[in-house]
Structure formats: C-alpha cells, structure tokens
XYZ file of C-alpha atoms in Angstrom:
218
model
C 0.028 -0.019 -0.034
C 1.307 3.522 -0.807
C 1.106 5.928 2.011
C 0.016 9.489 0.823
C 2.208 12.092 2.533
C 1.610 16.228 2.748
C 4.476 18.059 3.923
C 3.757 21.200 5.902
C 6.660 23.521 7.069
C 7.438 27.186 6.564
C 11.128 26.280 5.526
C 11.041 25.308 1.760
C 14.380 23.512 2.550
C 13.051 21.349 5.147
C 10.205 20.339 2.841
C 12.649 19.583 -0.050
C 14.727 17.423 2.006
C 11.824 15.403 3.211
C 10.481 15.200 -0.393
C 13.839 13.812 -1.855
C 14.071 11.455 1.136
C 10.692 9.898 0.638
C 11.391 9.864 -3.132
C 13.468 6.716 -2.142
C 10.948 5.299 -0.195
C 8.782 2.906 -2.348
C 5.683 2.720 -0.344
C 5.662 6.961 0.539
C 4.652 9.387 -1.839
C 4.532 13.007 -1.370
C 1.008 14.583 -2.810
C 1.458 17.913 -1.636
C 3.205 20.781 0.216
C 2.079 23.560 2.564
C 4.205 26.611 4.238
C 1.251 27.787 6.379
C -1.165 26.034 8.809
C -3.950 27.496 7.028
C -2.591 26.081 3.664
C -2.188 22.753 5.241
C -5.833 22.693 6.350
C -6.823 23.350 2.833
C -4.544 20.820 1.212
C -5.590 18.015 3.571
C -9.011 18.739 2.750
C -8.382 18.687 -0.815
C -5.733 15.961 -1.252
C -7.091 13.940 1.663
C -3.453 12.429 2.665
C -2.943 9.505 4.933
C -0.421 11.334 6.689
C 0.484 15.152 7.267
C 3.899 15.466 8.361
C 3.250 18.932 10.471
C 5.393 21.699 11.676
C 4.337 23.597 14.478
C 5.789 27.201 14.488
C 4.407 28.911 11.086
C 3.249 32.437 10.284
C -0.347 32.912 10.784
C -2.184 29.782 11.614
C 0.314 27.473 13.381
C 0.528 23.765 13.487
C -1.324 23.399 16.578
C -4.618 25.019 15.273
C -3.905 23.340 12.012
C -3.838 20.130 13.689
C -7.047 20.701 15.717
C -8.824 21.501 12.284
C -7.634 18.630 10.141
C -8.641 16.205 12.800
C -11.809 17.865 13.505
C -12.892 17.423 9.954
C -13.296 13.949 10.799
C -11.710 12.315 7.928
C -9.007 9.525 7.781
C -6.042 11.746 7.460
C -3.756 11.532 10.690
C -1.333 14.242 11.698
C 2.415 13.472 12.832
C 4.286 16.659 14.236
C 7.831 16.983 13.255
C 9.494 20.076 14.793
C 12.429 21.522 16.697
C 10.352 22.601 19.425
C 9.699 19.876 21.932
C 8.975 21.534 24.958
C 6.217 20.200 27.107
C 3.719 22.845 26.348
C 3.746 21.998 22.522
C 4.025 18.289 23.247
C 0.663 18.384 25.266
C -1.076 20.917 22.892
C -0.334 18.582 19.925
C -1.330 15.606 21.407
C -4.726 17.392 23.045
C -5.438 18.732 19.314
C -5.351 15.009 17.866
C -1.817 14.481 16.614
C -0.888 10.981 16.414
C 2.751 11.457 17.012
C 5.321 13.908 18.247
C 8.806 13.798 16.324
C 11.767 16.245 16.882
C 13.913 17.236 13.520
C 17.242 15.881 15.093
C 15.960 12.093 14.949
C 17.624 10.250 12.309
C 15.870 10.247 8.801
C 14.973 6.630 8.630
C 13.208 6.875 12.016
C 10.996 9.724 10.622
C 10.017 7.565 7.540
C 9.404 4.779 10.131
C 7.065 6.832 12.089
C 5.066 8.052 9.013
C 4.537 4.390 8.490
C 3.456 3.770 12.002
C 0.959 6.620 12.130
C -0.290 5.663 8.717
C -0.798 1.734 10.117
C -3.232 3.571 12.630
C -0.977 3.290 15.774
C 0.801 6.226 17.396
C 4.619 7.120 18.204
C 6.216 9.654 20.318
C 9.811 10.465 20.413
C 11.323 8.379 23.074
C 13.218 11.684 24.851
C 9.790 13.136 24.725
C 8.034 10.041 26.028
C 10.230 10.069 29.015
C 9.685 13.521 29.942
C 5.798 12.669 29.930
C 6.316 10.172 32.448
C 8.507 12.254 34.578
C 5.627 15.023 34.643
C 3.094 12.256 35.616
C 5.588 11.078 38.311
C 5.731 14.463 39.896
C 1.893 15.152 40.252
C 0.189 14.298 43.403
C -0.605 10.414 43.820
C -3.903 9.924 42.006
C -7.165 8.925 43.819
C -7.501 5.214 44.581
C -10.717 5.266 42.546
C -10.537 5.570 38.788
C -12.481 8.560 37.643
C -13.743 10.206 34.315
C -14.396 6.984 32.646
C -18.216 6.889 32.280
C -19.579 3.758 30.626
C -16.128 1.988 30.741
C -16.356 -1.754 32.455
C -14.018 -3.088 34.952
C -12.389 -5.388 32.449
C -11.934 -2.045 30.099
C -10.254 -0.510 33.028
C -8.103 -3.370 33.117
C -7.329 -3.216 29.611
C -6.836 0.415 29.459
C -4.165 0.107 32.052
C -2.258 -2.404 30.142
C -2.571 -0.362 26.839
C -0.734 2.810 29.102
C 2.049 0.234 30.341
C 2.557 -0.315 26.528
C 1.350 -3.626 25.974
C 0.344 -4.379 22.578
C -3.099 -6.415 22.188
C -1.340 -9.896 22.165
C 0.584 -9.160 24.955
C -2.684 -8.000 26.682
C -4.450 -11.019 25.760
C -1.821 -13.181 27.538
C -1.923 -11.079 30.600
C -5.637 -11.402 30.923
C -5.625 -15.111 29.643
C -8.159 -13.918 26.842
C -8.058 -14.214 23.352
C -6.449 -11.986 21.027
C -9.660 -11.151 19.434
C -11.360 -10.128 22.614
C -8.595 -8.051 23.602
C -8.704 -6.404 20.273
C -12.530 -5.843 20.642
C -11.660 -4.278 23.838
C -9.411 -1.720 22.936
C -12.107 -1.092 20.028
C -14.534 -0.235 22.597
C -12.080 2.203 24.485
C -11.355 4.104 21.426
C -15.411 4.671 20.864
C -16.204 5.409 24.848
C -13.380 7.641 25.179
C -13.658 9.170 21.672
C -9.829 8.379 21.153
C -8.154 8.440 17.746
C -5.250 6.014 19.085
C -3.209 4.432 21.791
C -1.644 7.729 22.634
C -4.800 9.097 23.710
C -5.851 6.048 25.495
C -2.796 6.180 27.359
C -3.369 10.047 28.430
C -6.993 8.873 29.503
C -5.512 5.856 31.717
C -2.917 8.125 33.642
C -5.770 10.977 33.951
C -7.917 8.413 35.408
C -5.386 7.299 37.901
C -5.239 3.660 36.522
C -1.388 3.739 36.027
C 1.219 5.106 38.382
C 4.125 5.980 36.260
C 7.637 4.920 37.369
C 9.468 7.169 40.173
C-alpha cells in the first residue's frame, strides 16, 4: 500500500529535503506541500493524504491550530508532528489537538520515515526523549485518587485493558496478561476508542493516566 503524505513546514529547504528522502521510499509518496497552517488545512481537505507531517511554528495559523482543524474534519487523515520545539507545552498541545505522533527534527531520517508508516497503520508514536519527559511529569504530580475517575461507561474489564495499554502492551500481550483471546483483547481496545473518543493508543494512554489507572515509574 502506498502512503500518501502532505509535507507542512514554513521552510522550503526542509520540505525539499523530506521530499527527496521520501522519493527513495517505494511505499511513500508526497502528494503536496504547504508552508502555513491555513494552507495545510486546505490541502488536507483537497488531497485527503494518509499522513500530514506537520511543523508547529508557522506564520498565521500555527501547527497546533491546523492539527485541530484537520482532525475535527473527521476524515482518515492522521497528523504526525515534526518540530524543533519539543517543550512540554507544545507536546501536550499537539496531542490534545489530535496529533497521532510527535517527533523532533534531530531524529534520524529513517526513524522519521518509520514513524510515518507507524502512524499511517493506525498506531501512534512519540519520540523516546519526549515520552520520558511525559512520564517524568506524571511522576511529579500528586498521587491519584485510588478510585478511577472520568471514565463513564467503561467496564471493570475495560479499565484493566486500558491500564495495560498505558503500560505499552500490544493487543497480543494484553491477551496473554488477562488470559483472553487476542480477538477479545482487540475488541476491548476498540470499544475503549469509541467510549473515550480516542483516535489512537496515545490518547488512551493519556486517559489512563488522568483516570489514575497507572502510576508512572519514579
């Protein structure tokens, strides 16, 4: 399957470099480019790419607002943020806007291409250094209440599954942990997506931590 990518960055040289890089990848094709957030929203609507590789700081509409608009349109397009600004404020804003991944530009080029494939396949990916900071932030917060909260309609079994998702387990690993079939584990995760209005596993992890289902390592 060919993955259709929209490149969004206000620096033409960055877009050109990414385009050249993707030209050598047989499963990736660049269907368009945009230099502003407003252009990104228009192009995403017109081209319906599988993945938008999104910069954050751009003139006019920034990458956060553009991500929010693209996700709100309700299509199948997924947004993968690629930026030099990896501070916590930008990470949180991007994920809450609906981004399916967050990368920094100093990552290896092959890692960036791999991330595009991961996001296109329906999963999520965050740069390792960013993930460590997110977990460290959760660790600094006051201990959560012992009773899970903010999960209306979620069953006890689904809470168990959500906690395992937040620990990074795959559907197969969840099935083994709970002694259920992989199909049943997949069904539980699918219902969590619906009940929590989550686009991918990143947002399930956020929900699990906010509900106090997982205590991050200290």
